[in-house]
């Protein structure tokens, strides 16, 4: 009898270090016994400290790849990471609308080392074209502020992003000051939820990719949105606690089984 695993489609950048991007997705999903369907949205020149260059996949090629792949294999969820250009957005949106499966979007706008990864017009285009199709959006605090530049505070940013159409917004606080890391989830007609995690001593490369992939894994396995957000954070916190050094910069989450 044929054996089958749940499938998650990941559209992310390729990180040569293996801390973020598609390798983070594949390792996280494999740890959850999920098969990864993967497309490279951008090639990068980077190390464990910063990104130096991003080269986007041509949107026509991306469209062809998606058409052929999805005609053969239907995913149970989708995870979006670094998207290489504004021109990719309508292509991705058209395929997501036809799929009608849960979508987790990690809006990667800036590298941990500080390099901007997208054009100035990208955040507004992302909000307009993709957020109505997103189930869970996972910006860090800086990304939330950039997505909603007129937001009075992070709660205002979360509310605005939910108004754009996504069902849940999980704003993470790993790069915010404080003795603990505090994450908040916002949704339609619900009181904001709050999680507090011990702040670990290291800095990390690929934490956001890992979290979004873990949430997508749980959705593919059939969890409710709220349960997936909770379980994804718990799994990611454990991965960060066993982070490894592969270069001289930030540590990468320990996603593989011990």
Short mmCIF file of C-alpha atoms in Angstrom, two decimals:
data_model
loop_
_atom_site.label_atom_id
_atom_site.label_comp_id
_atom_site.label_asym_id
_atom_site.label_seq_id
_atom_site.Cartn_x
_atom_site.Cartn_y
_atom_site.Cartn_z
CA UNK A 1 0.00 0.00 0.00
CA UNK A 2 1.36 3.44 -0.91
CA UNK A 3 2.38 5.64 2.01
CA UNK A 4 1.67 9.36 1.81
CA UNK A 5 2.68 12.38 3.87
CA UNK A 6 0.92 15.73 4.17
CA UNK A 7 2.42 18.31 1.79
CA UNK A 8 3.29 21.97 2.26
CA UNK A 9 4.20 24.20 -0.68
CA UNK A 10 7.00 26.63 0.21
CA UNK A 11 7.96 29.67 -1.83
CA UNK A 12 11.11 31.11 -0.30
CA UNK A 13 14.60 32.38 -1.02
CA UNK A 14 17.68 30.17 -1.17
CA UNK A 15 20.07 30.82 1.72
CA UNK A 16 23.57 29.38 1.14
CA UNK A 17 24.13 29.25 4.91
CA UNK A 18 21.10 27.02 5.40
CA UNK A 19 19.76 29.00 8.33
CA UNK A 20 16.79 30.65 6.66
CA UNK A 21 14.76 30.30 3.48
CA UNK A 22 13.96 26.98 1.86
CA UNK A 23 16.37 24.94 3.98
CA UNK A 24 14.68 26.22 7.13
CA UNK A 25 11.33 25.27 5.62
CA UNK A 26 12.41 21.79 4.56
CA UNK A 27 14.07 20.93 7.87
CA UNK A 28 11.13 22.22 9.92
CA UNK A 29 8.56 20.38 7.83
CA UNK A 30 10.58 17.16 7.79
CA UNK A 31 10.75 17.28 11.59
CA UNK A 32 6.92 17.35 11.55
CA UNK A 33 6.78 14.47 9.03
CA UNK A 34 5.61 16.78 6.24
CA UNK A 35 6.79 16.60 2.63
CA UNK A 36 7.97 19.93 1.17
CA UNK A 37 7.02 21.10 -2.30
CA UNK A 38 9.43 23.96 -2.96
CA UNK A 39 10.05 26.82 -5.36
CA UNK A 40 12.94 29.29 -5.16
CA UNK A 41 11.68 32.87 -5.30
CA UNK A 42 15.15 34.42 -5.10
CA UNK A 43 18.83 33.55 -5.03
CA UNK A 44 20.85 35.37 -2.40
CA UNK A 45 24.44 36.31 -1.67
CA UNK A 46 24.67 36.08 2.12
CA UNK A 47 26.42 34.63 5.12
CA UNK A 48 25.37 34.12 8.73
CA UNK A 49 25.74 37.85 9.40
CA UNK A 50 23.90 39.61 6.58
CA UNK A 51 22.49 39.50 3.05
CA UNK A 52 24.52 41.24 0.36
CA UNK A 53 22.41 40.69 -2.76
CA UNK A 54 19.04 39.28 -3.84
CA UNK A 55 18.29 38.08 -7.38
CA UNK A 56 14.59 37.43 -7.97
CA UNK A 57 13.24 34.50 -9.95
CA UNK A 58 11.59 35.66 -13.17
CA UNK A 59 7.80 35.77 -12.58
CA UNK A 60 7.10 34.02 -15.89
CA UNK A 61 9.30 31.11 -14.85
CA UNK A 62 7.70 31.07 -11.40
CA UNK A 63 4.24 30.92 -12.99
CA UNK A 64 5.26 28.00 -15.20
CA UNK A 65 6.81 26.15 -12.27
CA UNK A 66 3.69 26.60 -10.16
CA UNK A 67 1.36 25.53 -12.97
CA UNK A 68 3.25 22.30 -13.67
CA UNK A 69 3.83 21.44 -10.00
CA UNK A 70 0.26 22.10 -8.84
CA UNK A 71 -1.23 20.13 -11.72
CA UNK A 72 0.59 17.10 -10.29
CA UNK A 73 0.71 17.60 -6.49
CA UNK A 74 -1.81 19.48 -4.36
CA UNK A 75 -0.48 20.87 -1.05
CA UNK A 76 -2.34 20.80 2.24
CA UNK A 77 -0.96 24.26 3.16
CA UNK A 78 1.32 26.95 1.74
CA UNK A 79 4.19 28.83 3.37
CA UNK A 80 5.48 32.08 1.84
CA UNK A 81 8.85 33.48 2.81
CA UNK A 82 11.09 35.94 0.98
CA UNK A 83 9.42 37.01 -2.26
CA UNK A 84 11.83 38.35 -4.80
CA UNK A 85 9.86 41.14 -6.50
CA UNK A 86 6.54 42.94 -6.76
CA UNK A 87 6.07 41.30 -10.17
CA UNK A 88 5.85 37.90 -8.46
CA UNK A 89 2.86 38.91 -6.32
CA UNK A 90 0.02 38.65 -8.89
CA UNK A 91 1.39 35.30 -10.10
CA UNK A 92 1.45 33.88 -6.57
CA UNK A 93 -1.95 35.38 -5.70
CA UNK A 94 -3.62 33.79 -8.73
CA UNK A 95 -2.37 30.32 -7.78
CA UNK A 96 -3.27 30.75 -4.10
CA UNK A 97 -6.81 31.77 -5.00
CA UNK A 98 -7.26 28.56 -6.99
CA UNK A 99 -5.73 26.37 -4.28
CA UNK A 100 -7.93 27.54 -1.40
CA UNK A 101 -5.74 25.97 1.32
CA UNK A 102 -4.30 27.57 4.51
CA UNK A 103 -1.52 30.05 3.77
CA UNK A 104 1.17 31.18 6.24
CA UNK A 105 3.12 34.27 5.17
CA UNK A 106 6.38 35.38 6.76
CA UNK A 107 6.77 38.88 5.25
CA UNK A 108 10.56 38.97 4.94
CA UNK A 109 11.40 42.64 4.32
CA UNK A 110 14.82 43.09 5.87
CA UNK A 111 17.69 40.77 6.77
CA UNK A 112 18.69 40.28 10.40
CA UNK A 113 21.94 42.09 9.58
CA UNK A 114 20.02 45.16 8.43
CA UNK A 115 19.95 44.91 4.61
CA UNK A 116 16.67 45.86 2.94
CA UNK A 117 15.49 42.92 0.82
CA UNK A 118 12.54 44.47 -1.02
CA UNK A 119 11.64 47.67 -2.87
CA UNK A 120 10.00 50.55 -1.01
CA UNK A 121 6.68 49.86 -2.75
CA UNK A 122 6.68 46.17 -1.84
CA UNK A 123 4.95 46.32 1.59
CA UNK A 124 1.88 48.14 0.22
CA UNK A 125 1.71 45.77 -2.77
CA UNK A 126 1.94 42.75 -0.46
CA UNK A 127 -0.91 44.08 1.66
CA UNK A 128 -3.14 44.75 -1.33
CA UNK A 129 -2.48 41.62 -3.37
CA UNK A 130 -1.68 38.80 -0.94
CA UNK A 131 -3.10 39.51 2.52
CA UNK A 132 -6.71 38.74 1.54
CA UNK A 133 -5.49 35.22 0.77
CA UNK A 134 -3.36 34.73 3.91
CA UNK A 135 -4.49 32.65 6.88
CA UNK A 136 -1.64 33.54 9.28
CA UNK A 137 0.79 36.45 8.84
CA UNK A 138 3.94 36.31 11.01
CA UNK A 139 5.79 39.65 10.93
CA UNK A 140 8.30 40.62 13.56
CA UNK A 141 7.69 43.99 15.20
CA UNK A 142 9.88 45.90 12.73
CA UNK A 143 8.12 44.28 9.77
CA UNK A 144 4.71 45.07 11.23
CA UNK A 145 5.66 48.72 11.56
CA UNK A 146 6.97 48.80 7.99
CA UNK A 147 3.81 47.18 6.66
CA UNK A 148 1.67 49.71 8.54
CA UNK A 149 3.79 52.88 8.67
CA UNK A 150 0.93 54.96 10.05
CA UNK A 151 0.14 52.55 12.89
CA UNK A 152 0.06 54.17 16.32
CA UNK A 153 1.45 51.03 18.00
CA UNK A 154 1.83 47.31 17.32
CA UNK A 155 -1.78 46.60 18.27
CA UNK A 156 -2.87 49.16 15.70
CA UNK A 157 -0.60 47.50 13.13
CA UNK A 158 -2.10 44.09 13.90
CA UNK A 159 -5.64 45.40 13.57
CA UNK A 160 -4.87 47.08 10.23
CA UNK A 161 -3.34 43.90 8.80
CA UNK A 162 -6.36 41.86 9.86
CA UNK A 163 -8.57 44.45 8.17
CA UNK A 164 -6.58 43.84 4.98
CA UNK A 165 -8.02 40.33 4.95
CA UNK A 166 -5.75 37.84 6.73
CA UNK A 167 -7.37 35.77 9.48
CA UNK A 168 -4.59 35.99 12.08
CA UNK A 169 -1.55 38.22 12.56
CA UNK A 170 1.17 36.97 14.91
CA UNK A 171 3.58 39.84 15.68
CA UNK A 172 6.77 38.51 17.24
CA UNK A 173 8.96 40.46 19.64
CA UNK A 174 12.32 38.74 19.38
CA UNK A 175 14.09 41.91 18.23
CA UNK A 176 12.28 44.18 20.69
CA UNK A 177 13.97 45.20 23.98
CA UNK A 178 13.10 43.45 27.21
CA UNK A 179 14.02 40.56 29.44
CA UNK A 180 11.44 38.32 27.74
CA UNK A 181 10.20 37.83 24.19
CA UNK A 182 6.54 38.75 23.92
CA UNK A 183 4.43 37.74 20.91
CA UNK A 184 0.87 38.91 20.20
CA UNK A 185 -1.79 37.40 17.94
CA UNK A 186 -4.61 39.48 16.46
CA UNK A 187 -7.69 38.25 14.62
CA UNK A 188 -11.20 39.11 13.55
CA UNK A 189 -13.60 39.68 16.42
CA UNK A 190 -11.22 38.28 19.02
CA UNK A 191 -9.23 39.63 21.94
CA UNK A 192 -5.49 39.76 21.26
CA UNK A 193 -3.60 36.75 22.61
CA UNK A 194 -0.22 37.08 24.30
CA UNK A 195 2.71 34.69 24.71
CA UNK A 196 5.84 35.33 26.76
CA UNK A 197 9.02 33.34 26.18
CA UNK A 198 12.39 33.41 27.97
CA UNK A 199 14.89 35.51 26.04
CA UNK A 200 17.80 33.31 24.98
CA UNK A 201 21.33 34.77 25.04
CA UNK A 202 22.14 34.25 21.33
CA UNK A 203 20.89 36.04 18.22
CA UNK A 204 19.38 33.90 15.48
CA UNK A 205 19.31 33.57 11.71
CA UNK A 206 16.17 31.87 10.40
CA UNK A 207 13.94 32.08 13.45
CA UNK A 208 11.07 33.69 11.54
CA UNK A 209 11.26 31.17 8.69
CA UNK A 210 11.25 28.34 11.20
CA UNK A 211 8.22 29.70 13.05
CA UNK A 212 6.16 30.25 9.91
CA UNK A 213 7.01 26.76 8.63
CA UNK A 214 6.12 25.18 11.97
CA UNK A 215 2.72 26.89 11.91
CA UNK A 216 2.17 25.75 8.32
CA UNK A 217 3.09 22.21 9.35
CA UNK A 218 0.50 22.18 12.10
CA UNK A 219 -2.18 23.54 9.74
CA UNK A 220 -1.33 20.84 7.20
CA UNK A 221 -1.72 18.26 9.95
CA UNK A 222 -5.23 19.54 10.69
CA UNK A 223 -4.75 21.81 13.72
CA UNK A 224 -7.04 24.79 14.18
CA UNK A 225 -5.48 28.20 13.50
CA UNK A 226 -5.11 29.04 17.19
CA UNK A 227 -3.67 25.62 18.06
CA UNK A 228 -1.23 25.83 15.13
CA UNK A 229 0.01 29.26 16.24
CA UNK A 230 0.55 28.02 19.79
CA UNK A 231 2.23 24.76 18.78
CA UNK A 232 4.41 26.48 16.18
CA UNK A 233 5.78 28.89 18.77
CA UNK A 234 6.50 26.10 21.25
CA UNK A 235 8.34 24.04 18.64
CA UNK A 236 10.35 27.06 17.47
CA UNK A 237 11.33 28.03 21.01
CA UNK A 238 12.72 24.52 21.52
CA UNK A 239 14.62 24.74 18.21
CA UNK A 240 16.14 28.08 19.24
CA UNK A 241 17.21 26.61 22.57
CA UNK A 242 19.33 24.04 20.69
CA UNK A 243 20.62 26.49 18.05
CA UNK A 244 23.92 25.72 16.34
CA UNK A 245 26.75 27.85 14.96
CA UNK A 246 27.62 27.31 11.28
CA UNK A 247 29.52 30.57 10.74
CA UNK A 248 30.82 33.55 12.63
CA UNK A 249 27.48 35.40 12.80
CA UNK A 250 24.04 34.52 14.13
CA UNK A 251 23.20 31.00 15.22
CA UNK A 252 20.65 28.95 13.29
CA UNK A 253 17.78 27.04 14.93
CA UNK A 254 18.39 23.40 15.74
CA UNK A 255 15.57 22.01 13.65
CA UNK A 256 16.88 18.49 13.06
CA UNK A 257 16.12 15.72 15.58
CA UNK A 258 18.73 15.32 18.30
#
